[in-house]
Short mmCIF file of C-alpha atoms and ligand atoms in Angstrom, two decimals:
data_model
loop_
_atom_site.label_atom_id
_atom_site.label_comp_id
_atom_site.label_asym_id
_atom_site.label_seq_id
_atom_site.Cartn_x
_atom_site.Cartn_y
_atom_site.Cartn_z
CA MET A 2 113.77 55.64 165.32
CA ARG A 3 113.34 51.71 164.60
CA VAL A 4 113.40 51.00 160.71
CA LEU A 5 112.82 47.32 159.28
CA GLY A 6 114.74 47.44 156.29
CA ILE A 7 113.78 44.64 152.91
CA GLU A 8 115.89 43.69 150.47
CA THR A 9 114.30 41.63 147.28
CA SER A 10 116.41 43.27 144.33
CA CYS A 11 117.83 40.25 143.68
CA ASP A 12 118.91 36.80 144.73
CA GLU A 13 118.89 37.36 148.21
CA THR A 14 116.30 37.94 150.56
CA GLY A 15 116.69 40.00 153.23
CA VAL A 16 115.29 41.68 155.95
CA ALA A 17 117.05 43.82 159.19
CA ILE A 18 115.85 46.34 161.79
CA TYR A 19 117.80 49.23 162.73
CA ASP A 20 117.53 51.35 165.81
CA GLN A 21 118.53 54.78 165.89
CA ASP A 22 120.56 54.11 169.05
CA GLN A 23 121.35 50.40 169.53
CA GLY A 24 122.06 49.97 166.02
CA LEU A 25 121.43 46.85 163.97
CA ILE A 26 119.47 44.56 166.32
CA ALA A 27 118.33 41.78 164.28
CA ASN A 28 119.56 40.83 160.50
CA GLN A 29 118.38 37.96 158.23
CA LEU A 30 119.21 36.42 154.98
CA TYR A 31 118.14 34.17 152.92
CA SER A 32 120.19 33.26 149.53
CA GLN A 33 118.90 31.48 146.75
CA VAL A 34 122.03 30.68 145.35
CA LYS A 35 121.69 27.20 145.32
CA ILE A 36 118.25 27.16 143.19
CA HIS A 37 119.77 29.52 140.41
CA ALA A 38 123.45 27.44 140.41
CA ASN A 39 121.51 24.92 138.79
CA TYR A 40 120.91 27.33 136.15
CA GLY A 41 124.30 28.59 135.65
CA GLY A 42 122.62 32.31 136.48
CA ILE A 43 119.54 34.42 138.22
CA VAL A 44 116.32 33.11 136.59
CA PRO A 45 114.25 36.62 137.31
CA GLU A 46 111.09 34.48 137.59
CA LEU A 47 112.56 31.79 139.88
CA ALA A 48 114.14 34.78 142.31
CA SER A 49 110.42 36.60 141.96
CA ARG A 50 108.75 33.72 143.30
CA ASN A 51 111.18 32.38 145.73
CA HIS A 52 111.75 36.01 147.39
CA VAL A 53 107.55 35.27 147.97
CA HIS A 54 107.97 32.00 149.49
CA LYS A 55 110.51 33.75 151.92
CA ILE A 56 109.50 37.38 152.74
CA VAL A 57 107.09 36.68 155.59
CA PRO A 58 108.73 34.17 157.43
CA LEU A 59 111.81 36.09 157.47
CA ILE A 60 110.01 39.20 158.88
CA GLN A 61 109.01 37.11 161.38
CA SER A 62 112.24 35.92 162.45
CA ALA A 63 113.68 39.25 162.50
CA MET A 64 110.83 40.61 164.58
CA SER A 65 111.62 38.01 167.26
CA GLN A 66 115.38 37.90 166.79
CA ALA A 67 114.98 41.85 167.65
CA GLY A 68 112.55 40.97 170.21
CA LEU A 69 109.95 43.23 169.12
CA ASN A 70 106.13 43.69 168.65
CA ALA A 71 104.75 45.36 165.31
CA SER A 72 103.86 48.11 167.40
CA GLU A 73 107.46 49.45 168.47
CA ILE A 74 108.62 49.42 164.51
CA HIS A 75 108.53 52.90 163.43
CA GLY A 76 108.85 52.72 159.72
CA VAL A 77 109.39 49.97 156.98
CA SER A 78 112.08 50.85 153.80
CA TYR A 79 111.86 48.89 151.05
CA THR A 80 114.99 48.29 147.91
CA ALA A 81 112.68 50.12 144.69
CA GLY A 82 115.86 49.75 142.45
CA PRO A 83 117.55 49.19 140.55
CA GLY A 84 117.35 45.59 140.39
CA LEU A 85 115.06 42.54 138.82
CA VAL A 86 111.50 44.43 137.94
CA GLY A 87 109.66 41.20 139.69
CA ALA A 88 111.95 40.87 142.47
CA LEU A 89 111.49 44.06 143.88
CA MET A 90 108.03 44.44 143.56
CA VAL A 91 107.61 41.55 146.05
CA GLY A 92 109.59 43.51 149.04
CA ALA A 93 108.24 47.03 147.75
CA THR A 94 105.09 45.42 147.59
CA VAL A 95 105.45 43.69 151.03
CA GLY A 96 107.04 46.54 152.83
CA ARG A 97 104.87 49.34 151.61
CA ALA A 98 101.70 46.95 152.66
CA LEU A 99 103.40 46.78 156.09
CA ALA A 100 104.03 50.23 156.41
CA TYR A 101 100.38 50.36 155.85
CA ALA A 102 98.82 47.93 158.07
CA TRP A 103 101.14 49.06 160.82
CA ARG A 104 100.23 52.75 160.44
CA VAL A 105 104.37 54.12 159.65
CA ALA A 106 106.17 55.72 156.88
CA ALA A 107 107.32 53.52 154.11
CA VAL A 108 110.35 54.84 151.94
CA ALA A 109 111.53 53.46 149.03
CA VAL A 110 115.54 52.69 148.72
CA HIS A 111 117.72 53.00 146.42
CA HIS A 112 119.99 49.48 146.28
CA MET A 113 123.50 50.83 145.58
CA GLU A 114 123.07 53.63 148.24
CA GLY A 115 122.44 50.86 150.43
CA HIS A 116 125.78 49.28 149.35
CA LEU A 117 127.06 52.67 149.59
CA LEU A 118 126.40 53.81 153.04
CA ALA A 119 126.85 49.81 154.50
CA PRO A 120 130.44 50.77 155.66
CA MET A 121 128.69 53.13 158.24
CA LEU A 122 127.51 50.20 160.08
CA GLU A 123 130.95 49.14 160.78
CA GLU A 124 132.43 50.43 164.13
CA ASN A 125 134.93 52.89 162.63
CA PRO A 126 132.67 54.61 160.29
CA PRO A 127 133.71 57.00 157.28
CA THR A 128 133.29 60.88 157.19
CA PHE A 129 132.74 63.16 154.63
CA PRO A 130 133.64 63.63 151.27
CA PHE A 131 134.99 60.43 150.51
CA VAL A 132 135.58 58.91 146.64
CA ALA A 133 132.79 55.10 146.78
CA LEU A 134 133.79 52.37 144.67
CA LEU A 135 131.03 50.60 143.88
CA ILE A 136 131.61 47.18 142.95
CA SER A 137 128.87 44.91 142.12
CA GLY A 138 127.36 42.51 139.88
CA GLY A 139 125.50 45.30 137.91
CA HIS A 140 127.28 48.52 138.59
CA THR A 141 131.15 49.23 138.53
CA GLN A 142 131.35 53.29 139.87
CA LEU A 143 133.20 55.65 140.75
CA ILE A 144 131.72 58.38 143.14
CA ALA A 145 132.25 61.47 144.70
CA VAL A 146 130.25 61.95 147.52
CA THR A 147 130.31 64.93 149.63
CA ASP A 148 126.89 64.13 151.98
CA ILE A 149 124.49 62.22 151.68
CA GLY A 150 122.48 62.24 148.87
CA LYS A 151 125.33 64.33 147.41
CA TYR A 152 126.36 62.34 144.48
CA GLN A 153 128.58 62.81 141.49
CA LEU A 154 129.73 60.02 139.12
CA LEU A 155 132.68 60.28 138.02
CA GLY A 156 133.00 56.94 135.91
CA GLU A 157 131.33 53.89 134.94
CA SER A 158 131.69 50.64 133.29
CA LEU A 159 130.91 51.10 129.65
CA ASP A 160 130.44 46.98 129.34
CA ASP A 161 130.57 43.97 131.96
CA ALA A 162 130.38 45.40 135.53
CA ALA A 163 133.15 44.13 138.26
CA GLY A 164 131.29 41.05 139.43
CA GLU A 165 129.83 40.62 135.79
CA ALA A 166 133.08 40.09 134.30
CA PHE A 167 133.88 37.72 137.75
CA ASP A 168 130.91 35.72 136.75
CA LYS A 169 131.40 35.33 133.10
CA THR A 170 135.27 34.29 133.73
CA ALA A 171 134.42 32.19 136.23
CA LYS A 172 131.66 30.25 134.34
CA LEU A 173 134.05 29.82 131.32
CA LEU A 174 136.71 28.61 133.82
CA GLY A 175 133.89 25.61 134.21
CA LEU A 176 133.02 27.09 137.77
CA ASP A 177 129.49 27.18 139.45
CA TYR A 178 127.26 30.20 139.74
CA PRO A 179 128.19 32.58 141.20
CA GLY A 180 131.23 32.52 140.03
CA GLY A 181 133.16 35.62 141.92
CA PRO A 182 134.03 33.98 145.07
CA MET A 183 134.55 30.49 143.27
CA LEU A 184 137.22 31.89 141.43
CA ALA A 185 138.62 34.53 144.11
CA ARG A 186 139.26 30.71 145.99
CA LEU A 187 140.55 29.36 142.43
CA ALA A 188 142.67 32.00 142.00
CA GLN A 189 144.25 31.34 145.30
CA GLN A 190 146.18 28.54 143.51
CA GLY A 191 147.48 30.38 140.68
CA VAL A 192 150.89 31.25 140.17
CA PRO A 193 151.27 34.78 139.51
CA GLY A 194 152.91 36.43 136.32
CA ARG A 195 152.17 33.23 134.21
CA TYR A 196 149.85 35.34 132.01
CA THR A 197 149.43 39.13 132.32
CA PHE A 198 145.98 40.24 131.14
CA PRO A 199 145.60 43.68 130.08
CA ARG A 200 144.57 46.08 132.35
CA PRO A 201 141.53 47.69 130.26
CA MET A 202 141.48 51.80 129.84
CA THR A 203 143.96 52.21 131.99
CA ALA A 204 146.05 54.22 129.26
CA SER A 205 143.68 56.77 128.51
CA SER A 206 143.14 59.70 131.53
CA GLY A 207 139.71 59.42 132.29
CA LEU A 208 137.62 56.82 134.88
CA GLU A 209 135.69 54.66 132.51
CA PHE A 210 136.20 50.94 132.98
CA SER A 211 135.59 48.17 130.51
CA PHE A 212 135.72 44.94 131.66
CA SER A 213 133.95 42.71 128.99
CA GLY A 214 137.10 42.02 127.09
CA LEU A 215 139.03 40.21 130.50
CA LYS A 216 136.72 37.16 129.48
CA THR A 217 137.12 36.88 126.11
CA PHE A 218 141.57 37.16 126.79
CA ALA A 219 140.45 33.70 129.34
CA ALA A 220 138.43 32.15 127.06
CA ASN A 221 141.58 32.75 124.19
CA ILE A 222 144.03 31.18 126.61
CA VAL A 223 142.34 28.50 127.90
CA ARG A 224 141.44 27.56 124.17
CA ALA A 225 145.05 27.22 123.15
CA GLU A 226 146.86 26.15 126.32
CA ALA A 227 145.99 22.20 128.15
CA ASP A 228 142.79 22.58 130.11
CA ASP A 229 144.18 21.30 133.52
CA HIS A 230 143.74 22.64 136.98
CA GLN A 231 147.11 24.23 137.13
CA THR A 232 146.10 26.71 134.37
CA ARG A 233 142.70 27.22 135.13
CA ALA A 234 144.03 28.36 138.06
CA ASP A 235 147.23 30.47 136.54
CA VAL A 236 144.63 32.19 134.31
CA ALA A 237 141.94 32.70 136.96
CA ARG A 238 145.00 34.66 139.28
CA ALA A 239 145.89 36.96 136.10
CA PHE A 240 142.01 38.08 135.63
CA GLU A 241 141.63 38.65 139.32
CA ASP A 242 145.30 40.71 139.65
CA ALA A 243 144.04 42.72 136.28
CA ILE A 244 140.62 43.43 138.14
CA VAL A 245 142.42 44.64 141.03
CA GLU A 246 145.46 46.48 139.45
CA THR A 247 142.87 48.39 137.02
CA LEU A 248 140.70 49.46 140.27
CA ILE A 249 143.70 50.91 141.84
CA ILE A 250 144.52 52.90 139.06
CA LYS A 251 141.21 54.43 138.66
CA CYS A 252 140.73 55.22 142.45
CA ARG A 253 144.17 56.53 142.81
CA ARG A 254 142.79 58.94 139.99
CA ALA A 255 139.70 59.59 141.78
CA LEU A 256 141.49 60.62 144.62
CA ASP A 257 143.74 62.77 143.13
CA LEU A 258 141.22 64.55 140.98
CA THR A 259 139.09 65.17 143.58
CA GLY A 260 141.58 65.33 146.46
CA PHE A 261 139.81 63.82 149.12
CA LYS A 262 141.64 61.51 151.70
CA ARG A 263 139.10 58.46 151.65
CA LEU A 264 138.21 55.69 150.12
CA VAL A 265 135.25 53.93 150.64
CA ILE A 266 134.37 50.86 148.66
CA ALA A 267 131.09 48.54 148.20
CA GLY A 268 129.46 45.71 146.47
CA GLY A 269 129.69 42.32 146.46
CA VAL A 270 133.01 42.35 145.07
CA SER A 271 134.16 44.56 147.81
CA ALA A 272 134.44 41.29 149.58
CA ASN A 273 137.05 39.57 147.90
CA GLN A 274 140.05 39.46 149.77
CA SER A 275 142.48 40.39 147.32
CA VAL A 276 140.72 43.85 146.31
CA ARG A 277 140.65 44.57 149.73
CA GLU A 278 144.83 43.81 150.60
CA ASN A 279 145.63 45.41 147.47
CA LEU A 280 143.38 48.39 148.34
CA ARG A 281 144.37 48.71 151.42
CA GLU A 282 148.08 48.82 150.87
CA MET A 283 147.12 51.84 147.86
CA MET A 284 145.74 53.86 150.49
CA ARG A 285 148.05 52.93 153.26
CA GLN A 286 150.99 53.82 151.14
CA ARG A 287 149.40 57.11 150.22
CA GLY A 288 148.65 57.55 154.14
CA GLU A 289 145.05 58.03 153.12
CA GLU A 290 142.11 55.80 154.54
CA VAL A 291 139.87 52.83 153.31
CA PHE A 292 136.39 51.80 154.55
CA TYR A 293 134.73 48.59 153.85
CA ALA A 294 131.62 46.82 155.25
CA ARG A 295 132.60 42.89 156.68
CA PRO A 296 132.26 41.12 153.67
CA GLU A 297 128.24 40.02 154.75
CA PHE A 298 127.05 43.19 154.49
CA CYS A 299 129.36 43.97 151.07
CA THR A 300 127.24 41.28 149.48
CA ASP A 301 123.26 42.09 149.18
CA ASN A 302 121.46 42.31 152.56
CA GLY A 303 118.68 43.74 154.41
CA ALA A 304 121.29 45.58 156.99
CA MET A 305 122.08 48.31 155.02
CA ILE A 306 118.86 49.25 153.17
CA ALA A 307 117.44 49.60 156.73
CA TYR A 308 120.23 51.40 157.87
CA ALA A 309 120.12 53.89 154.63
CA GLY A 310 116.06 53.92 155.23
CA MET A 311 116.23 55.44 158.86
CA VAL A 312 118.88 58.17 157.41
CA ARG A 313 115.88 58.79 154.50
CA LEU A 314 113.34 58.39 157.12
CA ARG A 315 114.84 60.82 160.01
CA SER A 316 115.15 63.37 156.79
CA GLY A 317 111.64 63.61 156.26
CA THR A 318 111.45 61.47 152.60
CA PHE A 319 108.24 59.09 152.60
CA ALA A 320 107.22 56.81 149.88
CA ASN A 321 103.54 57.42 149.16
CA LEU A 322 101.22 54.71 149.06
CA ALA A 323 100.93 53.63 145.08
CA VAL A 324 104.03 51.21 144.76
CA SER A 325 106.24 52.18 142.40
CA VAL A 326 109.98 50.46 141.75
CA LEU A 327 112.86 51.12 139.31
CA PRO A 328 114.68 48.99 137.11
CA ARG A 329 116.66 51.52 135.61
CA TRP A 330 117.97 54.36 138.60
CA SER A 331 120.18 56.59 138.82
CA LEU A 332 122.17 57.53 142.29
CA GLU A 333 122.73 61.37 140.75
CA GLU A 334 118.69 61.38 140.86
CA LEU A 335 118.60 60.95 144.33
CA SER A 336 117.96 63.79 146.61
CA GLU A 337 120.14 65.52 149.55
CA LEU A 338 118.91 64.66 152.55
CA GLY A 339 115.94 67.77 153.88
CA ALA A 340 115.45 68.69 150.27
O1 KG4 B 12 126.32 43.49 145.51
P1 KG4 B 12 125.96 42.11 144.97
O2 KG4 B 12 125.61 41.22 145.73
O3 KG4 B 12 124.77 42.23 144.16
C1 KG4 B 12 124.90 42.87 143.17
O4 KG4 B 12 124.26 44.56 143.53
O5 KG4 B 12 124.70 42.68 142.00
O6 KG4 B 12 127.54 42.01 143.93
C2 KG4 B 12 127.58 40.47 143.73
C3 KG4 B 12 128.29 39.95 143.12
C4 KG4 B 12 128.57 38.56 142.08
O7 KG4 B 12 129.25 39.62 140.69
C5 KG4 B 12 129.34 38.56 142.82
O8 KG4 B 12 130.05 37.44 141.77
C6 KG4 B 12 130.66 38.82 143.22
O9 KG4 B 12 129.78 40.12 143.37
N1 KG4 B 12 131.39 38.65 144.13
C7 KG4 B 12 132.58 38.14 144.50
C8 KG4 B 12 132.65 37.82 145.40
N2 KG4 B 12 132.15 37.99 146.64
C9 KG4 B 12 131.05 38.45 145.19
N3 KG4 B 12 133.25 38.42 142.99
C10 KG4 B 12 134.74 38.34 143.52
N4 KG4 B 12 135.22 37.80 144.29
C11 KG4 B 12 134.41 37.65 145.57
N5 KG4 B 12 134.84 37.49 146.92
ZN1 ZN B 13 123.84 44.58 145.04
#
């Protein structure tokens, strides 16, 4: 089976083709980052409009990259949520219409299931069960995963998601959008330990997260101290260290609670070097395994949607002809495969 996957939930237009036997055979991405950078954040209307511009040319590029014609595609998958409603509508409408024209099945994919399964695209994929840490711009969640579609939410952020905390703190430090990767770069020049940020909600025993206080903490330092480059780098470092250590504490707890020996980390923030290295070291010390996607598949992409779509289509999940998207959609609402 060969599936064309379409991702348009936020500010990246992604198109990819996944072949059951050959794996990923095409992958195209158009990032709108530069467009939104002028506004300091994502402008939903601009996101939709630019998906409309790029989606068909990208599909064409993916088809020629794989050397395929329409009759060689067996299904189309598209992100149907969660995300920006107008942006989702573009990929969903184009995907649904293409499948109709090509007389193949279509399937609506959950964006976070796409992220969660992205490490399956790598050479040494995780086996079940595992704990998944999903850290993106909109979500911070710990999930007990016993199979594809069997997701139990263990804890999530009560306010800002990890990526959102990175972006807001970056803005405060005068960095451009998207702040996450920029803050990470600045943090590399920071002196560890000059400032110590709180590790929110680690004193209590739960698996919930709360990152919104960190930006206030950063704001107070920036206001109180000389606003020179080194201070900003030191704040960036202290902020990143606080996020990383908080994630470590919560992941340990989730692993202890479930007894699972594998940890899968996915979503945009899992591209962060410090997150990757420190969580890898934590798992090495436990003698347990950690799995990531390559950095380009941590952030939004079409490959994860093509893969998740193939898995879902193979098990008999199909979208009907009415196009519907879900800006809010819980992972726990997803069905098990074949159910
Ligand atoms: O998964 P993703 O591409 O989109 C959503 O589904 O939200 O995640 C985007 C988020 C943004 O907040 C971005 O700043 C953050 O991931 N991010 C990073 C890094 N790369 C992306 N945060 C920290 N360090 C990075 N290297
Ligand atoms: Zn995402």
